[in-house]
Amino acid sequence: MLPHLWCSGCGNGIVLSSLARALAELGLERNQVVVVTGIGCWGKADDYLSTNALHGTHGRALAFATGIKAANPKLCVIVLMGDGDGATIGGNHLIHAARRNIDLLAVVVNNHNYGMTGGQVSATTPAGAVTSTTAYGNPEREFDLCELVMAAGANYVARGTAYHVPQLDRLLREGIEKKGFSFVEVMSPCPTQYGRRNQLGGAVKMMEWLRDHAVPVKSFREKRDDLPPGSFPIGKLHEGDDPDFNTRYRDIQARAQKEGQV
Amino acid sequence: MMQLFMQGNEAIAEGAIACGARFYAGYPITPSSEIAEVASRRLPQVGGVYLQMEDELASMAAIIGASLSGVKSFTATSGPGFSLMQENLGVAVMEEVPCVVVDVQRSGPSTGLATKPAQADLMQARWGRHGDQAVICLSPATVRECFDLTIEAFNLSERFRVPVILLADEIVAHMRENVELPDPSSIKVVDRKLPTCPPEEYLPFKPDPDGVPPLAYYGSEYIFHATSSMHGERGYSQNDPENAAKKIERLFSKLTRHMDEIVHFKRYYPGDEFDLLIITFGATTRPARAAAQRAKGEGIRAGVLQLITLWPFPEELVEKEARRASSVLVCELNLGQLVHEVKRAAGKDKVFGLHKANGEGFTPKEILSRIKEVAGSAQA
C-alpha cells in the first residue's frame, strides 16, 4: 500500500495496480518505459511509479508522448489521462494520435467529471447528469471515447472497468504489446464528486453499478436491445494491423536517403 | 566554404541540421513555413524525423518529448503560433529541457498583417509564459547570422538546459543573400552534459557547481522523472517554500551567472568614436547601418550596436557602450519594447526611440531623419 492522494472509493489505485502488474508480467525494464501523464487526479499516477516519467500540461500528454516515441521508437510509452484531460481539453490530440497510429498505450480513466478541480462537467459527463457546473443537469451529450478513437484509426481499442480487474490486467497487457496506437478506457467510480452529486449511493454502490452495467462486448452486441439502460460493452472492441507511425516513417527515411544521394 | 544563394528561413533549417538537430515538430504559419518545408525534406535524409502536429501546443510538447528522448529538437512559428506555444515553453523552462523555438515575427496584434514584418514579439519572448522564468533569446540580422545563430541557439540550449528562442523577423527570414557557409568540420557543436554517477544516484535536477544539472535521456541506463510542477532535485513534486524559491532562483541564476557565454553583439562604429549610438536588433540593423553611413556626410558621428542576445538583457554592455555616447537612439519595428530596457540600463535622459508598427520596415532615410533630430536635441 502506497501513501497516495486519491479519495477512498476512487478507482485510480485499482487501475494503477493493474498497470503495475501488466508491466511486471511483460518483464519490461524500468529504464525502457516512459510514463507520460496529464493533469488531474489520474495525472498524479506517475508519482507512484519508478519508471521514467514526464508530467506536463493539461491535455497535452499525448503530444509529449508522440515526440518521445517518434524520437526513440524502442521506448515503451504509456500515457495516463483522465476524461477531462485526455478527451476534453486533449480531444484534438487524442484523435490525431489515433490517426497517426503512433505506437503507445493511452489509458483514459473515465470518471465522468473533473475530479481534482471540484467535479465540473467534462466531455464524458452523461447528458442530464449533475456536476458542480451543471447544477440543472448537463445540457451537452457525452462522447463515446472508444467509438471516437476507433473511427480515428487506432490499432487497438478496449474498455474495462475498475471492477473487472483480471480483465483490465489483460487489456492493459495487450495494449502495451500491440504495435500502433492502443487505447484502453477504464470506467471508474468517483464517489466524492460525481457519485455524490448524482446520488449514486457511494463507493460500493458505484462498484455494483459497474458490475451490473458492463457487458462483455460479444453479448452486448447480441442483446443490445434487451439490456438495462446505461449498459455498455467491455473487452476488446477493435483490433487492426495498420503500420504504426515509426514504421511508416522508416520507409520515408529510406526513400529520402536514396533520393538525397542522387 | 560553400557559396549559396539562400533565404534566411532555409539557413535556419540548415543551421539546425548542421549542429545535429534531428527532430522537428511544427505547425505551418507564415512567414516561417519554409523552415518546416526544408526540415521535412532534409531531416529524413539525415535519419531525423519531421512531424507536422495538429497545432502549436502539440508541436511544442512534441519537441520537449523528443529532446528528453535525447534528440536535439526544434520548432518554428510566428507570433500567433508562438502565443500558443508559451504554456509548454514554460514546461521546457521548468523541466530544464534543451530545445530551440524559432519565432519569425510578423505584424500583429492577433492575425494582423500576416505577411508583413514586425519586431513586436520581444516582450512575448521574455514574458510570454506565466510565472517567473528566464530564457535565452537571440536575433539574426543577415542570412549568414540565421545559420550561425541557429547553431548558437542549440549550443546555448544544450549548455544551459534551457529553451532558446531565435527571434527572427519576416525581413531576414524571406531575404535571399549570397552566403558562405562554414566548413562542417569547423562548426562548434555543444552537446548536453550527461550524468556520470551510478544510475541509482542520479538526481535529474541537482545542479553541478555551474548551476546546470546533467541530463540523462529516456532509454539510457538512467531512470528519471520530470514534472512541470514544482519539484525537488529528484524530480518529484515538492511544495515547500524554501525549495520553490531555490528552484526558481536557479532558473534565473544559471543564466545570469554566465552572461559572458551568453551575450553576443556586433559593433559597427566608424573609427571607434561616435557621438550618437544607435541600438538595433534583427533586420533593423541593416537600414540603421546605412543611415549611420549617411549621417557621416551630415557631420554626425553615429555608431550602431546590434544586440544579438536580447534576453537575458545585456545590461552591462548597453550601459557601458551608452556611456561613450552623448545620446542613444533605439530603432525597432514596434511601438517601444526595447527602448524601455535600454532606458533602464543607460538612463532615460539620453535615450530616444524610433518606432514603427505599420507592417513596413525602416528605410535608411527615416532613420537618418531621426538621427538628425536626436543629434540636434543632444546639442541643444
Short mmCIF file of N, CA and C in Angstrom, two decimals, chain B residues 105 117-119 139-142 145 167-173 175 280-289 306-307 331 333 361-362 367:
data_model
loop_
_atom_site.label_atom_id
_atom_site.label_comp_id
_atom_site.label_asym_id
_atom_site.label_seq_id
_atom_site.Cartn_x
_atom_site.Cartn_y
_atom_site.Cartn_z
N GLN B 105 8.96 36.78 -36.57
CA GLN B 105 7.93 37.75 -36.20
C GLN B 105 7.23 38.36 -37.41
N PRO B 117 6.34 42.49 -41.96
CA PRO B 117 7.30 42.39 -40.86
C PRO B 117 6.96 43.21 -39.62
N ALA B 118 7.49 42.76 -38.51
CA ALA B 118 7.43 43.49 -37.24
C ALA B 118 8.50 42.93 -36.33
N GLN B 119 8.76 43.64 -35.26
CA GLN B 119 9.67 43.14 -34.21
C GLN B 119 8.98 43.31 -32.87
N SER B 139 18.78 37.08 -31.85
CA SER B 139 18.10 37.63 -33.03
C SER B 139 19.08 37.87 -34.18
N PRO B 140 18.79 37.30 -35.36
CA PRO B 140 19.70 37.45 -36.51
C PRO B 140 19.32 38.62 -37.42
N ALA B 141 20.34 39.20 -38.07
CA ALA B 141 20.11 40.33 -38.98
C ALA B 141 20.45 39.98 -40.43
N THR B 142 21.17 38.89 -40.64
CA THR B 142 21.57 38.52 -42.01
C THR B 142 21.29 37.03 -42.20
N GLU B 145 23.83 35.07 -40.43
CA GLU B 145 23.54 35.02 -38.99
C GLU B 145 22.40 34.05 -38.67
N LEU B 167 14.76 34.74 -32.33
CA LEU B 167 13.76 35.74 -32.68
C LEU B 167 14.12 36.39 -34.01
N ALA B 168 13.65 35.77 -35.09
CA ALA B 168 13.89 36.33 -36.43
C ALA B 168 12.74 37.27 -36.77
N ASP B 169 12.78 37.84 -37.95
CA ASP B 169 11.66 38.65 -38.41
C ASP B 169 11.43 38.38 -39.89
N GLU B 170 10.28 38.81 -40.38
CA GLU B 170 9.90 38.48 -41.77
C GLU B 170 10.96 38.95 -42.75
N ILE B 171 11.61 40.08 -42.47
CA ILE B 171 12.57 40.63 -43.43
C ILE B 171 13.75 39.68 -43.60
N VAL B 172 14.36 39.30 -42.49
CA VAL B 172 15.56 38.46 -42.59
C VAL B 172 15.18 37.04 -43.01
N ALA B 173 13.98 36.60 -42.64
CA ALA B 173 13.56 35.23 -42.95
C ALA B 173 13.31 35.03 -44.44
N MET B 175 14.50 37.19 -46.87
CA MET B 175 15.55 37.79 -47.67
C MET B 175 16.45 36.69 -48.26
N THR B 280 20.05 48.48 -32.16
CA THR B 280 19.09 47.76 -33.02
C THR B 280 19.12 46.27 -32.68
N PHE B 281 18.15 45.56 -33.22
CA PHE B 281 18.26 44.09 -33.28
C PHE B 281 17.60 43.62 -34.57
N GLY B 282 17.98 42.43 -35.01
CA GLY B 282 17.37 41.85 -36.21
C GLY B 282 17.59 42.70 -37.44
N ALA B 283 16.66 42.58 -38.39
CA ALA B 283 16.85 43.17 -39.70
C ALA B 283 16.91 44.70 -39.67
N THR B 284 16.47 45.32 -38.60
CA THR B 284 16.53 46.77 -38.47
C THR B 284 17.98 47.28 -38.44
N THR B 285 18.89 46.37 -38.10
CA THR B 285 20.31 46.71 -38.09
C THR B 285 20.77 47.22 -39.46
N ARG B 286 20.16 46.68 -40.53
CA ARG B 286 20.66 46.96 -41.88
C ARG B 286 20.38 48.41 -42.29
N PRO B 287 19.13 48.88 -42.27
CA PRO B 287 18.93 50.30 -42.60
C PRO B 287 19.60 51.23 -41.60
N ALA B 288 19.76 50.79 -40.36
CA ALA B 288 20.43 51.63 -39.36
C ALA B 288 21.90 51.84 -39.73
N ARG B 289 22.53 50.79 -40.23
CA ARG B 289 23.93 50.93 -40.65
C ARG B 289 24.04 51.88 -41.83
N GLN B 306 24.44 46.37 -32.59
CA GLN B 306 23.41 45.34 -32.85
C GLN B 306 23.38 44.37 -31.69
N LEU B 307 22.24 44.32 -31.01
CA LEU B 307 22.10 43.35 -29.91
C LEU B 307 21.69 42.01 -30.52
N CYS B 331 16.14 51.90 -32.48
CA CYS B 331 15.25 51.73 -33.64
C CYS B 331 14.62 50.35 -33.57
N LEU B 333 10.90 47.89 -34.82
CA LEU B 333 9.63 47.82 -35.54
C LEU B 333 8.51 47.43 -34.57
N GLY B 361 9.10 47.91 -43.09
CA GLY B 361 10.41 48.06 -42.48
C GLY B 361 10.85 49.51 -42.50
N PHE B 362 11.97 49.78 -41.81
CA PHE B 362 12.55 51.12 -41.85
C PHE B 362 13.27 51.35 -43.16
N ILE B 367 15.46 56.71 -40.74
CA ILE B 367 16.36 56.62 -39.58
C ILE B 367 17.29 57.83 -39.54
#
